[in-house]
PDB file of C-alpha atoms in Angstrom:
ATOM      1  CA  GLN D   1     -83.432  62.737 -32.772  1.00  0.00           C
ATOM      2  CA  GLN D   2     -82.486  59.790 -30.627  1.00  0.00           C
ATOM      3  CA  PRO D   3     -85.032  56.968 -30.850  1.00  0.00           C
ATOM      4  CA  VAL D   4     -86.775  56.067 -27.615  1.00  0.00           C
ATOM      5  CA  GLN D   5     -86.727  52.485 -26.411  1.00  0.00           C
ATOM      6  CA  SER D   6     -89.152  50.912 -23.986  1.00  0.00           C
ATOM      7  CA  PRO D   7     -89.016  49.349 -21.532  1.00  0.00           C
ATOM      8  CA  GLN D   8     -85.670  50.420 -20.092  1.00  0.00           C
ATOM      9  CA  ALA D   9     -85.209  47.069 -18.411  1.00  0.00           C
ATOM     10  CA  VAL D  10     -86.971  43.733 -18.235  1.00  0.00           C
ATOM     11  CA  ILE D  11     -86.438  40.574 -16.219  1.00  0.00           C
ATOM     12  CA  LEU D  12     -87.697  37.255 -17.553  1.00  0.00           C
ATOM     13  CA  ARG D  13     -87.679  33.593 -16.650  1.00  0.00           C
ATOM     14  CA  GLU D  14     -86.373  31.164 -19.211  1.00  0.00           C
ATOM     15  CA  GLY D  15     -89.051  30.362 -21.760  1.00  0.00           C
ATOM     16  CA  GLU D  16     -90.954  33.621 -21.339  1.00  0.00           C
ATOM     17  CA  ASP D  17     -91.514  36.134 -24.122  1.00  0.00           C
ATOM     18  CA  ALA D  18     -90.578  39.808 -24.336  1.00  0.00           C
ATOM     19  CA  VAL D  19     -91.175  42.773 -26.620  1.00  0.00           C
ATOM     20  CA  ILE D  20     -88.853  45.757 -26.935  1.00  0.00           C
ATOM     21  CA  ASN D  21     -90.126  48.855 -28.678  1.00  0.00           C
ATOM     22  CA  CYS D  22     -88.236  51.558 -30.550  1.00  0.00           C
ATOM     23  CA  SER D  23     -89.993  54.802 -31.455  1.00  0.00           C
ATOM     24  CA  SER D  24     -88.842  57.783 -33.446  1.00  0.00           C
ATOM     25  CA  SER D  25     -90.180  61.310 -33.781  1.00  0.00           C
ATOM     26  CA  LYS D  26     -88.914  61.396 -37.356  1.00  0.00           C
ATOM     27  CA  ALA D  27     -89.549  59.248 -40.393  1.00  0.00           C
ATOM     28  CA  LEU D  28     -87.665  55.979 -40.336  1.00  0.00           C
ATOM     29  CA  TYR D  29     -85.792  54.679 -43.356  1.00  0.00           C
ATOM     30  CA  SER D  30     -84.328  51.636 -41.754  1.00  0.00           C
ATOM     31  CA  VAL D  31     -83.967  50.186 -38.285  1.00  0.00           C
ATOM     32  CA  HIS D  32     -81.047  48.169 -36.964  1.00  0.00           C
ATOM     33  CA  TRP D  33     -81.113  45.943 -33.891  1.00  0.00           C
ATOM     34  CA  TYR D  34     -77.996  44.963 -31.916  1.00  0.00           C
ATOM     35  CA  ARG D  35     -77.323  43.100 -28.698  1.00  0.00           C
ATOM     36  CA  GLN D  36     -74.459  43.894 -26.365  1.00  0.00           C
ATOM     37  CA  LYS D  37     -73.349  41.577 -23.587  1.00  0.00           C
ATOM     38  CA  HIS D  38     -71.529  42.990 -20.616  1.00  0.00           C
ATOM     39  CA  GLY D  39     -67.956  43.918 -21.471  1.00  0.00           C
ATOM     40  CA  GLU D  40     -68.352  42.994 -25.129  1.00  0.00           C
ATOM     41  CA  ALA D  41     -68.948  44.823 -28.401  1.00  0.00           C
ATOM     42  CA  PRO D  42     -72.466  45.159 -29.807  1.00  0.00           C
ATOM     43  CA  VAL D  43     -73.422  42.346 -32.166  1.00  0.00           C
ATOM     44  CA  PHE D  44     -75.739  42.695 -35.136  1.00  0.00           C
ATOM     45  CA  LEU D  45     -79.153  41.008 -34.976  1.00  0.00           C
ATOM     46  CA  MET D  46     -81.112  42.303 -37.960  1.00  0.00           C
ATOM     47  CA  ILE D  47     -81.989  45.224 -40.210  1.00  0.00           C
ATOM     48  CA  LEU D  48     -85.483  46.217 -41.253  1.00  0.00           C
ATOM     49  CA  LEU D  49     -86.092  48.401 -44.275  1.00  0.00           C
ATOM     50  CA  LYS D  50     -89.083  50.476 -45.325  1.00  0.00           C
ATOM     51  CA  GLY D  51     -91.994  48.270 -46.301  1.00  0.00           C
ATOM     52  CA  GLY D  52     -93.165  46.946 -42.951  1.00  0.00           C
ATOM     53  CA  GLU D  53     -91.324  43.699 -43.341  1.00  0.00           C
ATOM     54  CA  GLN D  54     -90.736  41.365 -40.494  1.00  0.00           C
ATOM     55  CA  LYS D  55     -87.500  39.522 -40.137  1.00  0.00           C
ATOM     56  CA  GLY D  56     -86.412  36.684 -37.948  1.00  0.00           C
ATOM     57  CA  HIS D  57     -83.236  35.420 -36.397  1.00  0.00           C
ATOM     58  CA  GLU D  58     -83.496  32.206 -34.385  1.00  0.00           C
ATOM     59  CA  LYS D  59     -86.374  32.899 -32.008  1.00  0.00           C
ATOM     60  CA  ILE D  60     -85.905  36.630 -32.301  1.00  0.00           C
ATOM     61  CA  SER D  61     -87.967  38.574 -34.826  1.00  0.00           C
ATOM     62  CA  ALA D  62     -88.831  42.196 -35.458  1.00  0.00           C
ATOM     63  CA  SER D  63     -91.386  44.349 -37.204  1.00  0.00           C
ATOM     64  CA  PHE D  64     -91.219  47.818 -38.703  1.00  0.00           C
ATOM     65  CA  ASN D  65     -94.264  50.090 -38.848  1.00  0.00           C
ATOM     66  CA  GLU D  66     -93.474  53.115 -41.009  1.00  0.00           C
ATOM     67  CA  LYS D  67     -96.707  54.954 -40.237  1.00  0.00           C
ATOM     68  CA  LYS D  68     -96.160  54.702 -36.501  1.00  0.00           C
ATOM     69  CA  GLN D  69     -92.418  55.339 -36.930  1.00  0.00           C
ATOM     70  CA  GLN D  70     -91.836  52.380 -34.698  1.00  0.00           C
ATOM     71  CA  SER D  71     -90.073  49.058 -34.639  1.00  0.00           C
ATOM     72  CA  SER D  72     -90.564  46.204 -32.204  1.00  0.00           C
ATOM     73  CA  LEU D  73     -88.223  43.352 -31.338  1.00  0.00           C
ATOM     74  CA  TYR D  74     -89.856  40.086 -30.275  1.00  0.00           C
ATOM     75  CA  LEU D  75     -88.004  37.520 -28.199  1.00  0.00           C
ATOM     76  CA  THR D  76     -89.905  34.272 -27.829  1.00  0.00           C
ATOM     77  CA  ALA D  77     -89.149  31.391 -25.489  1.00  0.00           C
ATOM     78  CA  SER D  78     -86.218  33.332 -24.091  1.00  0.00           C
ATOM     79  CA  GLN D  79     -82.957  31.584 -23.275  1.00  0.00           C
ATOM     80  CA  LEU D  80     -80.260  32.523 -20.771  1.00  0.00           C
ATOM     81  CA  SER D  81     -78.064  33.548 -23.720  1.00  0.00           C
ATOM     82  CA  TYR D  82     -80.536  36.308 -24.617  1.00  0.00           C
ATOM     83  CA  SER D  83     -79.438  38.355 -21.619  1.00  0.00           C
ATOM     84  CA  GLY D  84     -77.794  41.630 -22.522  1.00  0.00           C
ATOM     85  CA  THR D  85     -78.603  45.156 -23.612  1.00  0.00           C
ATOM     86  CA  TYR D  86     -80.561  45.614 -26.829  1.00  0.00           C
ATOM     87  CA  PHE D  87     -80.113  48.708 -28.939  1.00  0.00           C
ATOM     88  CA  CYS D  88     -82.134  49.925 -31.871  1.00  0.00           C
ATOM     89  CA  GLY D  89     -80.477  52.211 -34.375  1.00  0.00           C
ATOM     90  CA  THR D  90     -82.280  54.467 -36.807  1.00  0.00           C
ATOM     91  CA  LEU D  91     -81.309  56.529 -39.819  1.00  0.00           C
ATOM     92  CA  LEU D  92     -82.441  60.139 -39.893  1.00  0.00           C
ATOM     93  CA  GLY D  93     -82.592  60.423 -43.674  1.00  0.00           C
ATOM     94  CA  SER D  94     -82.658  58.443 -46.873  1.00  0.00           C
ATOM     95  CA  ASN D  95     -79.217  59.521 -48.040  1.00  0.00           C
ATOM     96  CA  THR D  96     -77.342  59.557 -44.801  1.00  0.00           C
ATOM     97  CA  GLY D  97     -75.359  56.937 -42.988  1.00  0.00           C
ATOM     98  CA  LYS D  98     -75.754  58.656 -39.611  1.00  0.00           C
ATOM     99  CA  LEU D  99     -77.047  55.800 -37.469  1.00  0.00           C
ATOM    100  CA  ILE D 100     -78.363  56.964 -34.108  1.00  0.00           C
ATOM    101  CA  PHE D 101     -78.968  54.456 -31.333  1.00  0.00           C
ATOM    102  CA  GLY D 102     -81.586  54.427 -28.620  1.00  0.00           C
ATOM    103  CA  GLN D 103     -80.594  54.383 -24.969  1.00  0.00           C
ATOM    104  CA  GLY D 104     -80.852  50.601 -24.797  1.00  0.00           C
ATOM    105  CA  THR D 105     -83.060  48.031 -23.078  1.00  0.00           C
ATOM    106  CA  THR D 106     -81.443  45.736 -20.553  1.00  0.00           C
ATOM    107  CA  LEU D 107     -82.807  42.202 -20.627  1.00  0.00           C
ATOM    108  CA  GLN D 108     -82.043  39.694 -17.894  1.00  0.00           C
ATOM    109  CA  VAL D 109     -83.154  36.102 -18.314  1.00  0.00           C
ATOM    110  CA  LYS D 110     -83.158  34.022 -15.143  1.00  0.00           C
ATOM    111  CA  PRO D 111     -83.249  30.217 -14.860  1.00  0.00           C
TER     112      PRO D 111
ATOM    113  CA  GLY W   1     -61.524  36.924 -41.851  1.00  0.00           C
ATOM    114  CA  ALA W   2     -60.277  39.520 -39.387  1.00  0.00           C
ATOM    115  CA  GLY W   3     -62.777  41.738 -37.688  1.00  0.00           C
ATOM    116  CA  VAL W   4     -62.570  45.419 -36.803  1.00  0.00           C
ATOM    117  CA  SER W   5     -59.385  46.075 -34.884  1.00  0.00           C
ATOM    118  CA  GLN W   6     -58.954  48.947 -32.436  1.00  0.00           C
ATOM    119  CA  SER W   7     -55.838  50.067 -30.641  1.00  0.00           C
ATOM    120  CA  PRO W   8     -54.902  50.556 -27.948  1.00  0.00           C
ATOM    121  CA  SER W   9     -57.430  48.452 -26.058  1.00  0.00           C
ATOM    122  CA  ASN W  10     -56.808  50.531 -22.942  1.00  0.00           C
ATOM    123  CA  LYS W  11     -55.403  54.006 -22.545  1.00  0.00           C
ATOM    124  CA  VAL W  12     -54.788  55.917 -19.346  1.00  0.00           C
ATOM    125  CA  THR W  13     -53.788  59.529 -19.784  1.00  0.00           C
ATOM    126  CA  GLU W  14     -53.411  62.628 -17.705  1.00  0.00           C
ATOM    127  CA  LYS W  15     -55.847  65.478 -18.003  1.00  0.00           C
ATOM    128  CA  GLY W  16     -54.679  67.938 -20.638  1.00  0.00           C
ATOM    129  CA  LYS W  17     -52.742  65.428 -22.740  1.00  0.00           C
ATOM    130  CA  ASP W  18     -53.661  64.522 -26.325  1.00  0.00           C
ATOM    131  CA  VAL W  19     -54.628  60.955 -27.295  1.00  0.00           C
ATOM    132  CA  GLU W  20     -54.976  59.182 -30.597  1.00  0.00           C
ATOM    133  CA  LEU W  21     -57.211  56.164 -31.049  1.00  0.00           C
ATOM    134  CA  ARG W  22     -56.901  53.911 -34.051  1.00  0.00           C
ATOM    135  CA  CYS W  23     -59.421  51.813 -35.948  1.00  0.00           C
ATOM    136  CA  ASP W  24     -58.657  49.242 -38.626  1.00  0.00           C
ATOM    137  CA  PRO W  25     -61.905  48.291 -40.391  1.00  0.00           C
ATOM    138  CA  ILE W  26     -62.776  45.050 -42.128  1.00  0.00           C
ATOM    139  CA  SER W  27     -61.157  44.948 -45.548  1.00  0.00           C
ATOM    140  CA  GLY W  28     -63.520  46.230 -48.229  1.00  0.00           C
ATOM    141  CA  HIS W  29     -65.795  48.091 -45.835  1.00  0.00           C
ATOM    142  CA  THR W  30     -66.259  51.614 -47.140  1.00  0.00           C
ATOM    143  CA  ALA W  31     -68.268  52.975 -44.228  1.00  0.00           C
ATOM    144  CA  LEU W  32     -66.680  53.571 -40.835  1.00  0.00           C
ATOM    145  CA  TYR W  33     -68.274  54.825 -37.620  1.00  0.00           C
ATOM    146  CA  TRP W  34     -67.085  56.121 -34.253  1.00  0.00           C
ATOM    147  CA  TYR W  35     -69.278  55.883 -31.151  1.00  0.00           C
ATOM    148  CA  ARG W  36     -68.667  56.688 -27.514  1.00  0.00           C
ATOM    149  CA  GLN W  37     -70.091  54.645 -24.664  1.00  0.00           C
ATOM    150  CA  SER W  38     -69.842  55.956 -21.131  1.00  0.00           C
ATOM    151  CA  LEU W  39     -70.166  53.505 -18.239  1.00  0.00           C
ATOM    152  CA  GLY W  40     -73.584  51.893 -18.298  1.00  0.00           C
ATOM    153  CA  GLN W  41     -74.800  54.235 -21.010  1.00  0.00           C
ATOM    154  CA  GLY W  42     -75.891  53.945 -24.617  1.00  0.00           C
ATOM    155  CA  LEU W  43     -74.014  54.377 -27.880  1.00  0.00           C
ATOM    156  CA  GLU W  44     -73.351  58.044 -28.576  1.00  0.00           C
ATOM    157  CA  PHE W  45     -72.771  58.793 -32.275  1.00  0.00           C
ATOM    158  CA  LEU W  46     -69.606  60.791 -32.955  1.00  0.00           C
ATOM    159  CA  ILE W  47     -68.871  60.680 -36.688  1.00  0.00           C
ATOM    160  CA  TYR W  48     -69.052  58.472 -39.723  1.00  0.00           C
ATOM    161  CA  PHE W  49     -67.013  58.176 -42.906  1.00  0.00           C
ATOM    162  CA  GLN W  50     -68.058  57.127 -46.370  1.00  0.00           C
ATOM    163  CA  GLY W  51     -64.724  56.432 -47.972  1.00  0.00           C
ATOM    164  CA  ASN W  52     -62.376  59.156 -46.758  1.00  0.00           C
ATOM    165  CA  SER W  53     -65.001  61.853 -46.344  1.00  0.00           C
ATOM    166  CA  ALA W  54     -67.047  62.595 -43.247  1.00  0.00           C
ATOM    167  CA  PRO W  55     -70.478  63.887 -44.329  1.00  0.00           C
ATOM    168  CA  ASP W  56     -71.642  64.510 -40.773  1.00  0.00           C
ATOM    169  CA  LYS W  57     -69.394  65.663 -37.947  1.00  0.00           C
ATOM    170  CA  SER W  58     -72.213  67.000 -35.794  1.00  0.00           C
ATOM    171  CA  GLY W  59     -71.778  64.280 -33.189  1.00  0.00           C
ATOM    172  CA  LEU W  60     -68.288  65.356 -32.173  1.00  0.00           C
ATOM    173  CA  PRO W  61     -68.683  66.741 -28.617  1.00  0.00           C
ATOM    174  CA  SER W  62     -66.337  69.699 -29.032  1.00  0.00           C
ATOM    175  CA  ASP W  63     -63.570  71.107 -31.206  1.00  0.00           C
ATOM    176  CA  ARG W  64     -61.105  69.084 -29.124  1.00  0.00           C
ATOM    177  CA  PHE W  65     -62.289  66.027 -31.029  1.00  0.00           C
ATOM    178  CA  SER W  66     -61.254  65.314 -34.599  1.00  0.00           C
ATOM    179  CA  ALA W  67     -61.160  62.270 -36.822  1.00  0.00           C
ATOM    180  CA  GLU W  68     -59.675  61.379 -40.151  1.00  0.00           C
ATOM    181  CA  ARG W  69     -59.564  58.435 -42.471  1.00  0.00           C
ATOM    182  CA  THR W  70     -56.927  57.824 -45.092  1.00  0.00           C
ATOM    183  CA  GLY W  71     -56.855  55.470 -48.056  1.00  0.00           C
ATOM    184  CA  GLY W  72     -60.413  54.444 -47.333  1.00  0.00           C
ATOM    185  CA  SER W  73     -59.108  52.224 -44.568  1.00  0.00           C
ATOM    186  CA  VAL W  74     -57.578  53.111 -41.205  1.00  0.00           C
ATOM    187  CA  SER W  75     -59.179  55.867 -39.146  1.00  0.00           C
ATOM    188  CA  THR W  76     -57.848  57.816 -36.179  1.00  0.00           C
ATOM    189  CA  LEU W  77     -59.853  59.670 -33.573  1.00  0.00           C
ATOM    190  CA  THR W  78     -57.854  62.383 -31.842  1.00  0.00           C
ATOM    191  CA  ILE W  79     -58.820  64.032 -28.585  1.00  0.00           C
ATOM    192  CA  GLN W  80     -56.823  67.101 -27.652  1.00  0.00           C
ATOM    193  CA  ARG W  81     -56.404  68.446 -24.135  1.00  0.00           C
ATOM    194  CA  THR W  82     -58.297  65.530 -22.640  1.00  0.00           C
ATOM    195  CA  GLN W  83     -60.756  66.125 -19.827  1.00  0.00           C
ATOM    196  CA  GLN W  84     -62.080  63.704 -17.221  1.00  0.00           C
ATOM    197  CA  GLU W  85     -65.500  63.677 -18.894  1.00  0.00           C
ATOM    198  CA  ASP W  86     -63.836  62.195 -21.975  1.00  0.00           C
ATOM    199  CA  SER W  87     -63.362  58.925 -20.058  1.00  0.00           C
ATOM    200  CA  ALA W  88     -65.397  56.272 -21.859  1.00  0.00           C
ATOM    201  CA  VAL W  89     -65.154  53.340 -24.236  1.00  0.00           C
ATOM    202  CA  TYR W  90     -64.688  54.499 -27.818  1.00  0.00           C
ATOM    203  CA  LEU W  91     -66.153  52.022 -30.290  1.00  0.00           C
ATOM    204  CA  CYS W  92     -65.416  51.832 -33.972  1.00  0.00           C
ATOM    205  CA  ALA W  93     -67.625  49.998 -36.473  1.00  0.00           C
ATOM    206  CA  SER W  94     -67.433  49.368 -40.186  1.00  0.00           C
ATOM    207  CA  SER W  95     -69.928  48.278 -42.811  1.00  0.00           C
ATOM    208  CA  LEU W  96     -69.981  47.474 -46.493  1.00  0.00           C
ATOM    209  CA  ALA W  97     -71.661  50.599 -47.833  1.00  0.00           C
ATOM    210  CA  ILE W  98     -74.116  53.382 -47.268  1.00  0.00           C
ATOM    211  CA  ARG W  99     -76.678  53.155 -49.996  1.00  0.00           C
ATOM    212  CA  ARG W 100     -79.458  55.417 -51.113  1.00  0.00           C
ATOM    213  CA  GLY W 101     -82.533  54.627 -49.087  1.00  0.00           C
ATOM    214  CA  GLY W 102     -80.680  53.677 -45.985  1.00  0.00           C
ATOM    215  CA  THR W 103     -77.817  51.779 -44.538  1.00  0.00           C
ATOM    216  CA  ASN W 104     -78.819  48.210 -45.226  1.00  0.00           C
ATOM    217  CA  SER W 105     -75.483  46.729 -44.308  1.00  0.00           C
ATOM    218  CA  PRO W 106     -74.880  45.642 -40.727  1.00  0.00           C
ATOM    219  CA  LEU W 107     -72.292  47.389 -38.602  1.00  0.00           C
ATOM    220  CA  HIS W 108     -69.417  45.284 -37.323  1.00  0.00           C
ATOM    221  CA  PHE W 109     -68.028  46.662 -34.087  1.00  0.00           C
ATOM    222  CA  GLY W 110     -64.527  46.468 -32.726  1.00  0.00           C
ATOM    223  CA  ASN W 111     -63.863  45.726 -29.065  1.00  0.00           C
ATOM    224  CA  GLY W 112     -63.278  49.386 -28.332  1.00  0.00           C
ATOM    225  CA  THR W 113     -60.649  51.500 -26.625  1.00  0.00           C
ATOM    226  CA  ARG W 114     -61.246  52.148 -22.956  1.00  0.00           C
ATOM    227  CA  LEU W 115     -59.987  55.666 -22.255  1.00  0.00           C
ATOM    228  CA  THR W 116     -59.387  56.806 -18.700  1.00  0.00           C
ATOM    229  CA  VAL W 117     -58.427  60.410 -18.045  1.00  0.00           C
ATOM    230  CA  THR W 118     -56.930  60.971 -14.607  1.00  0.00           C
TER     231      THR W 118
END
């Protein structure tokens, strides 16, 4: 039931791009993305709903492919502040609030 | 306004003792979540509330764990007869609502309670 994130970890240089994937074995109704910095609480990035929409937040955007039961998070021209662990969260049903998170992807941006 | 407040921020307890963790959600948020995060690990779902009711308790690790929410506001997570494997950060989050078709309101997390069982 837990969504699977890939890659588990990625190291970038400032200005480089990255893609984090989130896949589910079950139908997705919505996908949440959060970022957690070391020692801090997770912080909301964006929510994607059914319909394949793409949303953006600064230089971070995401897509949602219902047929593939997958969401991808795109980080372009990465900054040092992007470092942290990224979690996707998925709902397992249309009338449930049970939000299950993937295992996380650790992103490290170096100067 | 004030964010999600959790207390205590740190709790050290002896194995076998009971502990109670408290979460004060953002005012007006009807949905409340509890997650557990072990060192270096992901966010493990425990339970969520819509108002005062908990539609899904399947994430609670054992019958030593229980949670309640009163008045649609404050929630407490109780762990009885604590074990060393219960050591983790317990995170609470709240959101505006759980709507048909999916939770389209972001979760706001508290800073967590770090529980250490010795």
